[in-house]
Coordinates of C-alpha atoms in Angstrom, one line a residue:
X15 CA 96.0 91.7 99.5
X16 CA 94.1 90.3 102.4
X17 CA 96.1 86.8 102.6
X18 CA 99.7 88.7 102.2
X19 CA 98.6 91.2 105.0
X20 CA 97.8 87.8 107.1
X21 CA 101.3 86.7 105.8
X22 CA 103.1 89.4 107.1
X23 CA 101.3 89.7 110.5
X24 CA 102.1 86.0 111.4
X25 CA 105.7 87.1 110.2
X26 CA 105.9 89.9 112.6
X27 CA 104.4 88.0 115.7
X28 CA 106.9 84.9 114.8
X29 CA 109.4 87.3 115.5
X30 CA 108.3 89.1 118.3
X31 CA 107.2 86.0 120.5
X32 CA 109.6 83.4 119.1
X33 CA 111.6 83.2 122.7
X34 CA 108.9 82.9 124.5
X35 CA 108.4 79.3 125.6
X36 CA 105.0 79.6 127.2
X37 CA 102.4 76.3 127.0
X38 CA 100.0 77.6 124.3
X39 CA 96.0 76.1 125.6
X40 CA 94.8 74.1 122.7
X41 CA 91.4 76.4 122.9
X42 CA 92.9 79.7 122.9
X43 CA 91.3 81.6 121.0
X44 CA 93.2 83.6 117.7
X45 CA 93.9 87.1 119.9
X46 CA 94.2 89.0 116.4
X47 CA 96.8 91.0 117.7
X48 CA 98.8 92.8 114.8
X49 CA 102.1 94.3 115.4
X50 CA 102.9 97.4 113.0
X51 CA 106.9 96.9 113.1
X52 CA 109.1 94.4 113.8
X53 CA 112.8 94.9 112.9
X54 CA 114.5 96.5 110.0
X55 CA 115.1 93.7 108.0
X56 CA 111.8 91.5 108.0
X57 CA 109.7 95.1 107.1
X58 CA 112.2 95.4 104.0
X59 CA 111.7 91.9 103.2
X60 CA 107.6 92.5 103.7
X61 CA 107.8 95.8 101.9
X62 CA 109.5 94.3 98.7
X63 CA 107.5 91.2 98.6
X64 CA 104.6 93.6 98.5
X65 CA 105.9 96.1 96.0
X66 CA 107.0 92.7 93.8
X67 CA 103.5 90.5 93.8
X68 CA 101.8 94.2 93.3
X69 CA 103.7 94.8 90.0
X70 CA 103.0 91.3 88.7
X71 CA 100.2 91.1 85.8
X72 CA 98.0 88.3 85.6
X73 CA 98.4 86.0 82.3
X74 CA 95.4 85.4 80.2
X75 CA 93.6 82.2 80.9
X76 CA 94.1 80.0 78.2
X77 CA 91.4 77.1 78.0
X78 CA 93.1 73.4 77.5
X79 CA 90.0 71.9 76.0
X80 CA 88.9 72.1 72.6
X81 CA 85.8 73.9 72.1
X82 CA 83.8 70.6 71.4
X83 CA 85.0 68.8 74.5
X84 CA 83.7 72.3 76.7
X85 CA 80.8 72.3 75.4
X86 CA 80.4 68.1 76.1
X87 CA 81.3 68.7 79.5
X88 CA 78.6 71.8 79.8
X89 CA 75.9 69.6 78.9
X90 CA 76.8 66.8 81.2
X91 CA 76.8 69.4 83.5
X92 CA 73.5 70.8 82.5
X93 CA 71.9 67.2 82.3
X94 CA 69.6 67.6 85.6
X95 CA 69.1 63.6 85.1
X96 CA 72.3 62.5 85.5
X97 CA 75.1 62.3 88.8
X98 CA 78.8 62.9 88.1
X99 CA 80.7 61.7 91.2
X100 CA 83.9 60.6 92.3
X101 CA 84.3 56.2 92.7
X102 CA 85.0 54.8 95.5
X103 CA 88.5 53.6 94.9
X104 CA 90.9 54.5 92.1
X105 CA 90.9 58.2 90.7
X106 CA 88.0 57.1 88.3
X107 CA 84.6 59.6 87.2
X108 CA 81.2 57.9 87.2
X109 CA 78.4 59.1 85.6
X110 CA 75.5 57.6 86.6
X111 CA 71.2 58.1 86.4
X112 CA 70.3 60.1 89.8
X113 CA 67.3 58.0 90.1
X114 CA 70.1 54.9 91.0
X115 CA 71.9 57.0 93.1
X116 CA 68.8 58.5 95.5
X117 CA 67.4 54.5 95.4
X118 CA 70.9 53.4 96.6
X119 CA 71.3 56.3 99.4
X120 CA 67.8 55.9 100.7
X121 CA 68.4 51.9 100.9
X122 CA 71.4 53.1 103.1
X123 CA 69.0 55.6 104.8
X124 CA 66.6 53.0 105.9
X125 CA 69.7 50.4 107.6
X126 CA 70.0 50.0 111.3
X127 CA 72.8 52.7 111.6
X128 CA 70.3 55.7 111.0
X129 CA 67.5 56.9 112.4
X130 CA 64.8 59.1 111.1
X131 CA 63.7 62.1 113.3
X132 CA 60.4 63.6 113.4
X133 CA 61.6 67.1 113.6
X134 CA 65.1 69.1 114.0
X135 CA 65.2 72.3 116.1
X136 CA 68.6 73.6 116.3
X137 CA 67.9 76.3 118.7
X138 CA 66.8 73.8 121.4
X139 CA 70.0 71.6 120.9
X140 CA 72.1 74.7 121.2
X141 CA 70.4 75.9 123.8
X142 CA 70.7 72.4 125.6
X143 CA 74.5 72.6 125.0
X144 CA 74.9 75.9 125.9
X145 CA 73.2 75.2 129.6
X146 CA 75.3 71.9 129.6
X147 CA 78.7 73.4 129.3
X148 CA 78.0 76.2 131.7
X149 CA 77.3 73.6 134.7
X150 CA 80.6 72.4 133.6
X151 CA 82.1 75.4 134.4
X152 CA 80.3 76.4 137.2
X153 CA 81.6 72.7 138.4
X154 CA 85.1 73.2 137.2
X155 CA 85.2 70.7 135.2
X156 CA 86.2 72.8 132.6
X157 CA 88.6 76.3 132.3
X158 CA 87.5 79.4 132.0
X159 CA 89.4 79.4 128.3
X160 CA 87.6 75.9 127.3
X161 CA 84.5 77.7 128.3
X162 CA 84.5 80.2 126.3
X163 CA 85.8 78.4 123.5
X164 CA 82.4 76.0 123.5
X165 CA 80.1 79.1 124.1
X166 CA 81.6 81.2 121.2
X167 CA 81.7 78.0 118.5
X168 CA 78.0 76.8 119.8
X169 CA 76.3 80.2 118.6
X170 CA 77.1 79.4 114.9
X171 CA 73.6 78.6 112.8
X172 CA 74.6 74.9 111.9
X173 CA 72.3 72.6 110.0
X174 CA 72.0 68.7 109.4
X175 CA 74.7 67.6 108.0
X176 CA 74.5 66.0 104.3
X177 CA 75.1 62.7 102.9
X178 CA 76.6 61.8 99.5
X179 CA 77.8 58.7 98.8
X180 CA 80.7 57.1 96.3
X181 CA 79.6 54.8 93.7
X182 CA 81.3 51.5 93.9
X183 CA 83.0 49.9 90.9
X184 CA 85.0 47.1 89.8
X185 CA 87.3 46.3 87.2
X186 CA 85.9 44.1 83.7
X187 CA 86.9 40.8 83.7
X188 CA 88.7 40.2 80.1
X189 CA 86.2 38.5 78.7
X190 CA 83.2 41.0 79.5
X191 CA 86.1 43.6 77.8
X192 CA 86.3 41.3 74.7
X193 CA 82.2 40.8 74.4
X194 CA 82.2 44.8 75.1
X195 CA 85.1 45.3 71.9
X196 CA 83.0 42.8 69.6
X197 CA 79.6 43.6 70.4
X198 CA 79.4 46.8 72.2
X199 CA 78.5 48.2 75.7
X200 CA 75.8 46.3 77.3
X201 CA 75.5 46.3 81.4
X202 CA 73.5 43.2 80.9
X203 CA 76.1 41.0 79.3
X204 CA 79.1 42.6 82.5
X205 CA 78.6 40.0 85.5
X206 CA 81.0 41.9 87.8
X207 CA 83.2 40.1 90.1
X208 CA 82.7 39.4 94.0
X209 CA 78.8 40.0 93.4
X210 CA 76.5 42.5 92.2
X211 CA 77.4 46.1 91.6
X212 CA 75.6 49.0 94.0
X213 CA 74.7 51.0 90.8
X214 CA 73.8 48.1 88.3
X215 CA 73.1 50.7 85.9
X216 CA 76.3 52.2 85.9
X217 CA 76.3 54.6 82.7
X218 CA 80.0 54.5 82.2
X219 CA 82.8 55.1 84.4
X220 CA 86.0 57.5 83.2
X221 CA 89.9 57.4 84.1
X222 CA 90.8 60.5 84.8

């Protein structure tokens, strides 16, 4: 009941500050203030709302796949070989060999737009912020609520960020579809259009 108790705070303190027209800081921080009454009618409405999800009973889950195509998906899942990702345009699946997609991300790695790094200490970079934005402050060249709003959201243990990258695809020209009706699926005979593909050993690709 956590997310309907949220609910009905934000309830009460929509009604209690509504009238006030006051210029809200774009910082501020959430002041987690929770009212225990508001008027008659909005705690009867909370009340039953309460009493009505409470009474509800869950339905059974009922699986929409058949039991073969679970158990395919579970082994493409399982398959430690093997990248399911999204495309890059449509709402198509890819499947594809991870040893394609690490080769393809690490080509993209090594371009001008990245740069590798010796080492990574968080701590210092915090710390660096930290003694950044406090000048600022001490210079007014930021609030007293913008302040405090850096220091707070600067003492979080963040990491590198990660890359992924979305497989690029294009459509089969009709007669690469007719040679892959008659003879069967072969990347070599596919000569995709515009140029070459960024996984040429695309395993197959699924609409979804």
């Amino acid at each position: 009941m956590r997310d309907f108790n949220e609910f009905a705070r934000k309830l009460r303190c929509k009604f209690l500050f509504y009238s006030k027209n006051e210029n809200i800081h774009p910082f501020r921080e959430n002041s987690k203030y929770e009212p225990h009454y508001s008027c008659d009618a909005l705690e009867n409405y909370i009340f039953q709302t309460k009493h009505e999800l409470s009474s509800m009973q869950p339905r059974r889950f009922r699986d929409n796949l058949k039991p073969g195509e679970r158990s395919s998906i579970s082994s493409l899942l399982r398959d430690k070989s093997i990248l399911i990702k999204k495309a890059d345009k449509s709402n198509n699946v890819v499947v594809l060999d991870k040893s394609i997609y690490l080769s393809e991300a690490y080509r993209q790695l090594q371009s001008h737009h990245y740069t590798s790094l010796d080492g990574f200490d968080f701590k210092v970079l915090r710390n660096n912020i930290n003694d950044y934005v406090t000048r600022m402050h001490i210079h007014n060249e930021i609030d007293e609520i913008s302040f405090k709003y850096m220091i707070n959201g600067n003492q979080k243990n963040y990491g590198p960020g990660q890359m992924h990258i979305l497989p690029k695809i294009h459509k089969i020209n009709f007669v690469d579809y007719d040679n892959v009706m008659r003879i069967g699926f072969n990347i070599d005979l596919i000569v995709p259009p515009g140029g070459d593909l960024s996984f040429p050993r695309l395993v197959r690709s699924l609409n979804t």
